[in-house]
Short mmCIF file of N, CA and C in Angstrom, two decimals:
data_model
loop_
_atom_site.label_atom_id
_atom_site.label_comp_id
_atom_site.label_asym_id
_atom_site.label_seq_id
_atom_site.Cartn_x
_atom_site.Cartn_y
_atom_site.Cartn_z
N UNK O 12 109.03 123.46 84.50
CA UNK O 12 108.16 122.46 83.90
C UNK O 12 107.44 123.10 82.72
N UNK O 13 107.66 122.58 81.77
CA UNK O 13 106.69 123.05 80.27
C UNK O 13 105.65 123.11 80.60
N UNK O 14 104.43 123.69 79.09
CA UNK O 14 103.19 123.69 79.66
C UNK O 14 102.24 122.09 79.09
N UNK O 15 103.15 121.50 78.28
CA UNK O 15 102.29 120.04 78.17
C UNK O 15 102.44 119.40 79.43
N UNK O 16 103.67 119.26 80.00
CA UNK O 16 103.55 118.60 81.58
C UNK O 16 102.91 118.73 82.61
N UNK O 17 102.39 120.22 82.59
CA UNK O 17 101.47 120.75 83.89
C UNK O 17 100.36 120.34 83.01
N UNK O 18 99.86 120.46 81.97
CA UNK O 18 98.79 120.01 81.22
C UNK O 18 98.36 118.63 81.37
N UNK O 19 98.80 118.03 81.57
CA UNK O 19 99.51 116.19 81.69
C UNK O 19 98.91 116.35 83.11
N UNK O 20 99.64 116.38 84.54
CA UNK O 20 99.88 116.54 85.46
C UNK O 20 98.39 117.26 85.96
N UNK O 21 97.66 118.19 85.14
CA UNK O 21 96.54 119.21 86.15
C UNK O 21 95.45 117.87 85.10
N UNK O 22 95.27 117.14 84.24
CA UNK O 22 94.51 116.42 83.89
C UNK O 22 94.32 114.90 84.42
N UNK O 23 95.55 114.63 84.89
CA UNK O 23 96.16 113.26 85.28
C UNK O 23 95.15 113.41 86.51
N UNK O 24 95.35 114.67 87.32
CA UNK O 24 94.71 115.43 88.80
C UNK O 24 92.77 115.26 88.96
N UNK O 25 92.45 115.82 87.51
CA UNK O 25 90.90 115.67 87.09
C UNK O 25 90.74 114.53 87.18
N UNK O 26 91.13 113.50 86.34
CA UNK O 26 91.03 112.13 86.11
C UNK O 26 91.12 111.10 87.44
N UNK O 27 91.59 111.72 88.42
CA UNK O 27 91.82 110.75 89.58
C UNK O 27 91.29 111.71 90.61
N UNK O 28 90.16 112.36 90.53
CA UNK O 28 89.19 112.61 91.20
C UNK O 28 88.13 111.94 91.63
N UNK O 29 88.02 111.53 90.17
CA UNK O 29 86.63 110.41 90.32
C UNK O 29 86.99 108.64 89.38
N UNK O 30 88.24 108.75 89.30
CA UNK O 30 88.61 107.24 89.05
C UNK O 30 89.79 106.97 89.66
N UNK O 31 90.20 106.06 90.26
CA UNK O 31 91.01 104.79 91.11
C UNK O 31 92.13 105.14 90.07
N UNK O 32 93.45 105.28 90.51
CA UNK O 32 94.50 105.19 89.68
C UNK O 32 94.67 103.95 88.59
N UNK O 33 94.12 102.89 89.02
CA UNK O 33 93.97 101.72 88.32
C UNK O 33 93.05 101.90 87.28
N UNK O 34 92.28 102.32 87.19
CA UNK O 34 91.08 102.51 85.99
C UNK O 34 91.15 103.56 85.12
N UNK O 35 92.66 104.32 85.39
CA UNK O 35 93.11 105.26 84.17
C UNK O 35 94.31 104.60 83.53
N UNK O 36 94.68 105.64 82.04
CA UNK O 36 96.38 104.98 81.48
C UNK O 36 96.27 106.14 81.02
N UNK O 37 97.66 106.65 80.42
CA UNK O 37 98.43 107.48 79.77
C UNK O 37 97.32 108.02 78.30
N UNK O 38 96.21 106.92 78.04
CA UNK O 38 95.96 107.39 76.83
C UNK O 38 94.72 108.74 77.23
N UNK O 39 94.14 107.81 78.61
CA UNK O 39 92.86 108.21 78.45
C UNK O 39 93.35 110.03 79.47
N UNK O 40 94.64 110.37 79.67
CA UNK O 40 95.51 111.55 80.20
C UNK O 40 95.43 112.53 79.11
N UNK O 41 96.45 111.47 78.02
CA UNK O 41 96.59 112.16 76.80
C UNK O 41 95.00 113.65 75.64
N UNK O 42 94.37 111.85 75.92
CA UNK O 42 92.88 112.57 75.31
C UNK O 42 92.64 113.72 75.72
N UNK O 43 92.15 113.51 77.13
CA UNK O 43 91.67 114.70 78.41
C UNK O 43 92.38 115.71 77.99
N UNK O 44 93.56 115.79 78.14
CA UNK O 44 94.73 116.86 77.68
C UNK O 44 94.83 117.60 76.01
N UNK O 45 93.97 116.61 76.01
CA UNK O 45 94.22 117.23 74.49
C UNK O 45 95.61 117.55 73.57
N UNK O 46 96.57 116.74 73.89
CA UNK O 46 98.02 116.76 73.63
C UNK O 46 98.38 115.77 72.86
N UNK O 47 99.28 115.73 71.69
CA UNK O 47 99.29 115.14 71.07
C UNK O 47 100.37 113.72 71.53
N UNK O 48 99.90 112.94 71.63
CA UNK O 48 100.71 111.57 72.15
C UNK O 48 102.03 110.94 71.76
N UNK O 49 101.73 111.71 70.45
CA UNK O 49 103.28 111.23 69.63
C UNK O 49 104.55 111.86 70.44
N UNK O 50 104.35 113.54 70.65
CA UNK O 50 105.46 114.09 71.23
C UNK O 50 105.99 113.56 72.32
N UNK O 51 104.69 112.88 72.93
CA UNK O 51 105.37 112.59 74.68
C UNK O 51 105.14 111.15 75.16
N UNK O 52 105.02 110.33 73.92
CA UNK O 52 104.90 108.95 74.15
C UNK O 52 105.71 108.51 75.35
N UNK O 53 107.20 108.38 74.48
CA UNK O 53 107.93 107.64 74.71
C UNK O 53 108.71 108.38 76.51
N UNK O 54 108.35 109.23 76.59
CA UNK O 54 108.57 109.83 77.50
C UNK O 54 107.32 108.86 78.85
N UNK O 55 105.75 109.03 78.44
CA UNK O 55 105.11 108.39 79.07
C UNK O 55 105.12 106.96 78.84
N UNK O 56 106.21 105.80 78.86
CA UNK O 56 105.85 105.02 78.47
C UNK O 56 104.83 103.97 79.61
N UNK O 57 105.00 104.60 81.03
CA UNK O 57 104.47 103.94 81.58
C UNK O 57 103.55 104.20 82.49
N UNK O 58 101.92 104.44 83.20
CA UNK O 58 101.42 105.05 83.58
C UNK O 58 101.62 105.61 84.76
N UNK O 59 102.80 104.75 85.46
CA UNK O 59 103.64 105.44 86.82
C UNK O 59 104.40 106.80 86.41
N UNK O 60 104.52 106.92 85.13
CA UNK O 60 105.35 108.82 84.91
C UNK O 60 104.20 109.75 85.27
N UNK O 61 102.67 109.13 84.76
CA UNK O 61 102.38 110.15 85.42
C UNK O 61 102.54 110.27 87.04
N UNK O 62 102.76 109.88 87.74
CA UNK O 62 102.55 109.92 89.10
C UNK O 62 104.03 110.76 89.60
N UNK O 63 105.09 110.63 88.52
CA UNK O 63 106.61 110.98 88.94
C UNK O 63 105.84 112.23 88.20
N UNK O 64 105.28 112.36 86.86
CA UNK O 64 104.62 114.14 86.65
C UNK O 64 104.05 115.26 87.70
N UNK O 65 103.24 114.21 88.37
CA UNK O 65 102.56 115.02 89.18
C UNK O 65 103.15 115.25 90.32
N UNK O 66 104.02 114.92 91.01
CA UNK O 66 104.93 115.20 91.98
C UNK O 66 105.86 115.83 91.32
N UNK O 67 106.45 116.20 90.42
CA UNK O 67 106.87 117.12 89.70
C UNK O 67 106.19 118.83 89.55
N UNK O 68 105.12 118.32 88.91
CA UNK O 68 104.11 119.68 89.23
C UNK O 68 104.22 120.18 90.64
N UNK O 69 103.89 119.39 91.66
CA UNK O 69 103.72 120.20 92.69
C UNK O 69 105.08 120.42 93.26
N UNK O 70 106.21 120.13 92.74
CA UNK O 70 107.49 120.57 93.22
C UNK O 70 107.27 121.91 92.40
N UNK O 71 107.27 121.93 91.34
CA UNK O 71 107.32 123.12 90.71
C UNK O 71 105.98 124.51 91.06
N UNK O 72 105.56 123.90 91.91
CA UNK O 72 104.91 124.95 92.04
C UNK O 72 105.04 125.45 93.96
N UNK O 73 106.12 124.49 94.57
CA UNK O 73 106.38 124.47 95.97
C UNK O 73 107.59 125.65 95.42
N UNK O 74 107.75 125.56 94.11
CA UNK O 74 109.32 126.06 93.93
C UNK O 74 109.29 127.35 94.11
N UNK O 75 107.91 127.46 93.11
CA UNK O 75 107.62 128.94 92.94
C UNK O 75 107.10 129.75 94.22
N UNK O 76 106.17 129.04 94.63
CA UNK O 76 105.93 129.40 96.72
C UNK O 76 106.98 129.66 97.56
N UNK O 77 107.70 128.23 97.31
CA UNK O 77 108.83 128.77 98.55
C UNK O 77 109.58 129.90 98.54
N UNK O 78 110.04 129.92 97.21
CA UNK O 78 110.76 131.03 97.05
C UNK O 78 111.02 132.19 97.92
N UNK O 79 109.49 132.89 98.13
CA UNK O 79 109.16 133.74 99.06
C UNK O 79 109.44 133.61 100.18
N UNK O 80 109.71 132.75 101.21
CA UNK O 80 109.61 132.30 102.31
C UNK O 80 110.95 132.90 102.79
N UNK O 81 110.60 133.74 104.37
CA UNK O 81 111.48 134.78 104.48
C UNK O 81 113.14 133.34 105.51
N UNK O 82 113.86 133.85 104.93
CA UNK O 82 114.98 133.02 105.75
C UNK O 82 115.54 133.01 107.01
N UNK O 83 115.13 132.17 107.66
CA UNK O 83 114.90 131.85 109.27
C UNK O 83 115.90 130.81 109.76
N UNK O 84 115.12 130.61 111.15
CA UNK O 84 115.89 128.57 111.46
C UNK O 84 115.44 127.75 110.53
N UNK O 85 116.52 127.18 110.56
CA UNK O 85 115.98 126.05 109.32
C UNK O 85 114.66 125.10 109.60
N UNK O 86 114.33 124.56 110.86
CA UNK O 86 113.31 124.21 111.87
C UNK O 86 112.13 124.89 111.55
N UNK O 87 112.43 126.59 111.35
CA UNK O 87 110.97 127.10 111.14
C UNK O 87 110.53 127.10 109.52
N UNK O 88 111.57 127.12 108.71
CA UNK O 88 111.90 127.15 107.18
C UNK O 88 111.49 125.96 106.70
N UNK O 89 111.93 124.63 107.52
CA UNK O 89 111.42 123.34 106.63
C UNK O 89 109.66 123.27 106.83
N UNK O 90 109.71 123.70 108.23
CA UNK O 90 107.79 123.69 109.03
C UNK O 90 106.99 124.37 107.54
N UNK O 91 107.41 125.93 107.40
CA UNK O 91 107.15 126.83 106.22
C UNK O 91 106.73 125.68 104.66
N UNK O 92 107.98 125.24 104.60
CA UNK O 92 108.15 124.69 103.55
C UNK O 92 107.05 123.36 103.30
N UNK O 93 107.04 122.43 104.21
CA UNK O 93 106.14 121.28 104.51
C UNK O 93 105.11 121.83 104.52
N UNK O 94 104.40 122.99 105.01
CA UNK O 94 103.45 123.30 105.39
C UNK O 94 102.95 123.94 103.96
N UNK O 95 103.21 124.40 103.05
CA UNK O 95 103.05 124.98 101.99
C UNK O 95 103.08 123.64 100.81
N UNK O 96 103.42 122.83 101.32
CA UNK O 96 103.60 121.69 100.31
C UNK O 96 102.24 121.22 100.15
N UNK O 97 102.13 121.14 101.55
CA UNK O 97 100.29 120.62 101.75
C UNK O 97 99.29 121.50 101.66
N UNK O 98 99.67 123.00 101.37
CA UNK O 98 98.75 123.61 101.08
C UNK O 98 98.28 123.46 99.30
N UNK O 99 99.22 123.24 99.03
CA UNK O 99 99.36 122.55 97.49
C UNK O 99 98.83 121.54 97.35
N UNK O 100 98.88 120.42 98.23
CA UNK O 100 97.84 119.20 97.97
C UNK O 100 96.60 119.67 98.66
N UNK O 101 96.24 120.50 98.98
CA UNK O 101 94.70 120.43 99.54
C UNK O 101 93.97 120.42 98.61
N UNK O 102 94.34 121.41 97.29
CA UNK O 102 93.84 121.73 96.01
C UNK O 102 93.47 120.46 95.73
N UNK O 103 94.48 119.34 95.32
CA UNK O 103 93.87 118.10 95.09
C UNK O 103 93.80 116.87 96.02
N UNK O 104 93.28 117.22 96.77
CA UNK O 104 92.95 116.42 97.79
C UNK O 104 92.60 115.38 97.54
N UNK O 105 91.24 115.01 97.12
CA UNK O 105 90.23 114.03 96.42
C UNK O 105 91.26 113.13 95.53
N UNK O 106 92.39 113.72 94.98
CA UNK O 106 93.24 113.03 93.82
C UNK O 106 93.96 112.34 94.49
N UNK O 107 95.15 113.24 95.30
CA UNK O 107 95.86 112.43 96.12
C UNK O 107 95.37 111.13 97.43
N UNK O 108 94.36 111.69 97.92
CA UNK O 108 94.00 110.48 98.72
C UNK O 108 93.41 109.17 97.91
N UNK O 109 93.06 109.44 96.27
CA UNK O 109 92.92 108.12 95.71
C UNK O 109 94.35 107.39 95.12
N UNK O 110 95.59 108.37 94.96
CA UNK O 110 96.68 108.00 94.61
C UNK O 110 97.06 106.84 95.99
N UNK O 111 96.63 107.41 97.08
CA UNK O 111 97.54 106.84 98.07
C UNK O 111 96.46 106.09 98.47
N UNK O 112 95.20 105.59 98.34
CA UNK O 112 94.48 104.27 98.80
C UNK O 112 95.10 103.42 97.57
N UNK O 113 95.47 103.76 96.23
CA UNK O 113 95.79 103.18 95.63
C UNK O 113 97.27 102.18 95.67
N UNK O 114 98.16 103.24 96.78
CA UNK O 114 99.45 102.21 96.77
C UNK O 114 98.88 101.55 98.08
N UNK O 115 97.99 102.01 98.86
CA UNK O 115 97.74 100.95 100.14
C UNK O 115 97.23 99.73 99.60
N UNK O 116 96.48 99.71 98.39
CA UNK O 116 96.44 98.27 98.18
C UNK O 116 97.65 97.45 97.35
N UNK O 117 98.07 98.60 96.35
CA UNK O 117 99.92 97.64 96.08
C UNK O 117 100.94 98.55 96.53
N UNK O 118 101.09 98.39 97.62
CA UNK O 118 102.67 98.99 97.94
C UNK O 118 103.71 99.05 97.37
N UNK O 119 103.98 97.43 96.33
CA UNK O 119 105.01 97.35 96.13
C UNK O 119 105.66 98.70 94.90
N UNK O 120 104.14 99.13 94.31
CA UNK O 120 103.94 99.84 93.31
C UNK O 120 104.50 101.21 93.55
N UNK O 121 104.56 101.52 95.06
CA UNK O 121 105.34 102.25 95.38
C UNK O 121 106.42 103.10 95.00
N UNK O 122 107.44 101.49 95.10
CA UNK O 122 108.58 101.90 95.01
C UNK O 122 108.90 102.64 93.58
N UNK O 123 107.89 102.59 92.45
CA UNK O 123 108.38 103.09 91.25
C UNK O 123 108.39 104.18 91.18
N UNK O 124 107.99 105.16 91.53
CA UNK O 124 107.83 106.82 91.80
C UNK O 124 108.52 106.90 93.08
N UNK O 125 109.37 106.54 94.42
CA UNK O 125 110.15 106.52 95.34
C UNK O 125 111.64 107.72 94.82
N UNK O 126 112.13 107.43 93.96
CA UNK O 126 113.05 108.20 93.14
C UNK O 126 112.44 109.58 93.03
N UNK O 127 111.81 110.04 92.60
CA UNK O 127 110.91 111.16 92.51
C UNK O 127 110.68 112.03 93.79
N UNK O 128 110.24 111.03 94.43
CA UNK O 128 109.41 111.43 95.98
C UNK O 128 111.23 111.60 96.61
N UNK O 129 112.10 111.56 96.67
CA UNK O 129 113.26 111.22 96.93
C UNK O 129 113.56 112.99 96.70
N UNK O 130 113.58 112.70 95.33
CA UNK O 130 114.24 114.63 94.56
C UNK O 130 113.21 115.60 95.39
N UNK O 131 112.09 115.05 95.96
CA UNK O 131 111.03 116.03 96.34
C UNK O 131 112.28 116.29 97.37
N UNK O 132 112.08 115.55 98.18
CA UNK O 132 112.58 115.94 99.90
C UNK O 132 113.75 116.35 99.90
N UNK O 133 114.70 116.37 98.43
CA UNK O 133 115.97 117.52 98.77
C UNK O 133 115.84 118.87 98.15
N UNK O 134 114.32 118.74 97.32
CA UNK O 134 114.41 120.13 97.00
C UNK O 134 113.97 120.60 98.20
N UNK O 135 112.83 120.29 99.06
CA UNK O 135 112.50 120.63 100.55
C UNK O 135 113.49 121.39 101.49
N UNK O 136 114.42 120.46 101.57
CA UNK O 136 116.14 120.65 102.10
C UNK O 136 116.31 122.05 101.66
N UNK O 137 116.96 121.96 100.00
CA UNK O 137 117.16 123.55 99.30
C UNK O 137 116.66 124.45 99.60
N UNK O 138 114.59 124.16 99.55
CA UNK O 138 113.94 125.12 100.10
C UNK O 138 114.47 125.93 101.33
N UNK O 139 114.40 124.66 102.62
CA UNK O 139 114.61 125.18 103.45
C UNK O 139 116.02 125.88 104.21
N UNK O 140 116.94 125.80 103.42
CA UNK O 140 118.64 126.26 103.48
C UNK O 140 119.18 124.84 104.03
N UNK O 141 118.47 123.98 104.18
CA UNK O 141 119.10 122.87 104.89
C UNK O 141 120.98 122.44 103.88
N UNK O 142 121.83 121.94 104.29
CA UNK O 142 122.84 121.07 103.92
C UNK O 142 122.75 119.53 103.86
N UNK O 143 122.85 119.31 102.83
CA UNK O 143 122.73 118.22 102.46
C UNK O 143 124.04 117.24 101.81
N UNK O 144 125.13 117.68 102.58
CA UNK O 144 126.06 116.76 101.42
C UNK O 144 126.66 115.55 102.79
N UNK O 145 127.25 114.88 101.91
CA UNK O 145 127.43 113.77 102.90
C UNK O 145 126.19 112.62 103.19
N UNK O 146 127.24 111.85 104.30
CA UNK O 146 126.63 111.01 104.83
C UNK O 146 125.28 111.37 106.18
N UNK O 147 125.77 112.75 106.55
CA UNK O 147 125.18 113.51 107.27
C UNK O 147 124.00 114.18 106.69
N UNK O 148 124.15 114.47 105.52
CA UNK O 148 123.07 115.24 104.20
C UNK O 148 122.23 114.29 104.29
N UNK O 149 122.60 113.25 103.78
CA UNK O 149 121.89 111.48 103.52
C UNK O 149 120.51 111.52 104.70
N UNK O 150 121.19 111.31 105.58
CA UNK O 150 120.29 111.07 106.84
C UNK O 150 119.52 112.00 106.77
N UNK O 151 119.76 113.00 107.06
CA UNK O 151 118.57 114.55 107.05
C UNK O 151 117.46 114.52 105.85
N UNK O 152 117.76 113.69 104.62
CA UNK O 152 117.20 114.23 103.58
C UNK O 152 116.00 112.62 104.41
N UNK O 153 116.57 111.89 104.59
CA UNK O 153 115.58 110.44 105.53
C UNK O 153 114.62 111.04 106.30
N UNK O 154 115.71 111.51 107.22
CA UNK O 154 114.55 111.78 108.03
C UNK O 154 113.32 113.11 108.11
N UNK O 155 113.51 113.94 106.70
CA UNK O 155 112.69 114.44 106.10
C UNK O 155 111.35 113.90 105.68
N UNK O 156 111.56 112.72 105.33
CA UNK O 156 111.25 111.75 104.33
C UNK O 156 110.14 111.48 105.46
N UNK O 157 111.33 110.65 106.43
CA UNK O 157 109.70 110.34 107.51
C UNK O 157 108.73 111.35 108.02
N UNK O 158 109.45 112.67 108.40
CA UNK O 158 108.75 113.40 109.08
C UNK O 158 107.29 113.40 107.89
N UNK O 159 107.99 113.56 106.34
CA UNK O 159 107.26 113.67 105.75
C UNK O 159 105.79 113.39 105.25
N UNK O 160 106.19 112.05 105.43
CA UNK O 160 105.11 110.91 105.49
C UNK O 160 104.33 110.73 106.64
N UNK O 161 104.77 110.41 107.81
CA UNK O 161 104.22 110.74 109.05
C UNK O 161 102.82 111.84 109.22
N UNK O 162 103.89 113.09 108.41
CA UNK O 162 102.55 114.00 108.75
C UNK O 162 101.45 114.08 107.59
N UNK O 163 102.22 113.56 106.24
CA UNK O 163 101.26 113.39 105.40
C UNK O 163 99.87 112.35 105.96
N UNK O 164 100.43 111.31 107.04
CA UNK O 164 98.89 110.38 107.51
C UNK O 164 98.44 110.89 108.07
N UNK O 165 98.58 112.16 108.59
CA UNK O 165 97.90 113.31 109.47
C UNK O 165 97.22 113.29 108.96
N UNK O 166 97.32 114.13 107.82
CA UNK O 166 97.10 115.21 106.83
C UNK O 166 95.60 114.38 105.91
N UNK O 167 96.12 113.21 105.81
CA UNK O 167 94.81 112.04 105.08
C UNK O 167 93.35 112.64 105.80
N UNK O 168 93.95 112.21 106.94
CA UNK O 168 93.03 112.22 108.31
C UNK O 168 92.01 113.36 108.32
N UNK O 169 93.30 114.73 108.32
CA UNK O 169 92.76 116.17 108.98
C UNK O 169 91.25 116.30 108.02
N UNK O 170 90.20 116.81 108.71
CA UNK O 170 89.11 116.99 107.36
C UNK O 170 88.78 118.56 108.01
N UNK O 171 89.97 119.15 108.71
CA UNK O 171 89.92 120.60 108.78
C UNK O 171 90.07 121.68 107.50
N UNK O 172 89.86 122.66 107.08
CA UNK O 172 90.06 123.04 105.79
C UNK O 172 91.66 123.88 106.19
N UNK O 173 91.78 124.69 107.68
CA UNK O 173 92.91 125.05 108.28
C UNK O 173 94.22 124.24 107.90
N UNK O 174 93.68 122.95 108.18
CA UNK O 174 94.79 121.58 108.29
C UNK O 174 95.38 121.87 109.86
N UNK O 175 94.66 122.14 110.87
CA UNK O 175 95.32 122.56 112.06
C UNK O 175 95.99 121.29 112.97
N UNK O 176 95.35 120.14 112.58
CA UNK O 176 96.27 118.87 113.25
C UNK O 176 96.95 118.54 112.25
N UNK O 177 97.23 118.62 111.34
CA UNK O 177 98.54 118.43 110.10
C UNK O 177 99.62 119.18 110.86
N UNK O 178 99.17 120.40 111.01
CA UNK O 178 100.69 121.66 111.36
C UNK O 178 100.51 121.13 112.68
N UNK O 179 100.01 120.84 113.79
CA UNK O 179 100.40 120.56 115.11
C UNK O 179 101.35 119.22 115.08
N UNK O 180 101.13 118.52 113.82
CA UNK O 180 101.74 116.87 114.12
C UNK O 180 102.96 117.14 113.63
N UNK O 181 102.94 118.28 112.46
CA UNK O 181 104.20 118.65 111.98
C UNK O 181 105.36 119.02 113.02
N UNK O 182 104.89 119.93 113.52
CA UNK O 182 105.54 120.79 114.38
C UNK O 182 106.15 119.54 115.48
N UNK O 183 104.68 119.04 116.17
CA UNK O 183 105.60 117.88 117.22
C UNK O 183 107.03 116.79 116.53
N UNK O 184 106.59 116.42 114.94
CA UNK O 184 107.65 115.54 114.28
C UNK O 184 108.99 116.49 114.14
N UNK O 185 108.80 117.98 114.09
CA UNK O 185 110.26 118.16 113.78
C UNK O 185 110.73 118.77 115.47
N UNK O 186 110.25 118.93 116.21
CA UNK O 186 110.71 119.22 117.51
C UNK O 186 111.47 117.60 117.95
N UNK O 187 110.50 116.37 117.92
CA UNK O 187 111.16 115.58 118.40
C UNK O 187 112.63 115.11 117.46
N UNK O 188 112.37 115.31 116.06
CA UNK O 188 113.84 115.58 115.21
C UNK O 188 114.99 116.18 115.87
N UNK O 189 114.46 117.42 116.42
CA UNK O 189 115.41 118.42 116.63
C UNK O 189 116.18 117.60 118.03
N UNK O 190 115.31 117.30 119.02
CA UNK O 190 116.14 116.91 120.30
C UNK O 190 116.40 115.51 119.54
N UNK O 191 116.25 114.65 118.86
CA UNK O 191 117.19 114.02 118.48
C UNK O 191 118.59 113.96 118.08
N UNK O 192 118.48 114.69 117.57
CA UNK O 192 120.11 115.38 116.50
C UNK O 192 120.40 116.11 117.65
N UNK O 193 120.16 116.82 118.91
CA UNK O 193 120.47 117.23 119.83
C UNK O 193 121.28 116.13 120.41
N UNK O 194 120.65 115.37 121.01
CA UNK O 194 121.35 114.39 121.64
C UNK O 194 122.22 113.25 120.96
N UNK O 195 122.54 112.95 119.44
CA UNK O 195 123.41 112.78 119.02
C UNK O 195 124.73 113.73 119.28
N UNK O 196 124.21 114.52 118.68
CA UNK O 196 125.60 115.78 118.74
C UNK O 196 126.43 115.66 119.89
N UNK O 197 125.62 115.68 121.13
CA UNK O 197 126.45 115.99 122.18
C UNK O 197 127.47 114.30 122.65
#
């Protein structure tokens, strides 16, 4: 990720600290940022990129974290991986929980950054050595997706600074994963 995008992305972050995703746009990003608008207009044409930016940022910086992460079961590798994702949103906490009261009141608004949130959960996969091809890939990268979300409403919740019921809900979502795909298999 360049440095106007994390620039974009760590201002987009300021800005939705203390205003409602609705009561910002691309210009009032731009300003903050101090970046010139012409270069990255057309790129921002719509104030949902920032939201595909900023899930971008924090992929890119899960990228640079995970990296490290010593190679295990994949079970303990994705836990690692999830768990480091949210150590990344704690930083903006305050931001993200106004991003996401914000789609609780339009959901449908959702779906426009879904694509994004999508590339998140197979870089997750990558992170974690998971396989992903196929129709079999497909499903895993899903049910990532839920575990994902699932523990992210934890995570809303947790007002631990640990996040110690985030990682306990985690842990229970991919155990009951695991004897799932257990009992398919057989």
């Amino acid at each position: 990720m360049n440095i106007e995008l994390k620039k974009i992305a760590q201002n987009t972050l300021i800005l939705l600290e203390k205003k409602s995703f609705d009561k910002i746009d691309v210009d009032m990003v731009f300003k903050k940022a101090k970046i010139n608008k012409q270069n990255l207009r057309k790129k921002f044409d719509t104030k949902f990129i920032l939201l595909t930016n900023i899930n971008r940022y924090i992929d890119s910086k899960l990228i640079d974290l995970g990296d490290s992460i010593e190679v295990s079961h994949s079970k303990d590798m994705l836990f690692e991986i999830i768990m480091i994702r949210f150590d990344i949103l704690q930083k903006y906490r305050i931001s993200i929980i106004n991003i996401f009261n914000y789609f609780k009141k339009k959901p449908k608004d959702a779906l426009k950054i879904l694509p994004s949130f999508y590339e998140s959960m197979i870089l997750i996969s990558k992170l974690s050595k998971i396989k992903t091809h196929g129709l079999k890939g497909n499903l895993i990268i899903k049910g990532i997706f839920i575990i994902y979300f699932s523990t992210f409403l934890v995570w809303i919740r947790d007002k631990g600074k640990a996040m110690e019921k985030t990682m306990t809900s985690l842990d229970q979502y991919l155990d009951k994963a695991s004897s799932i795909i257990k009992t398919i298999e057989k």
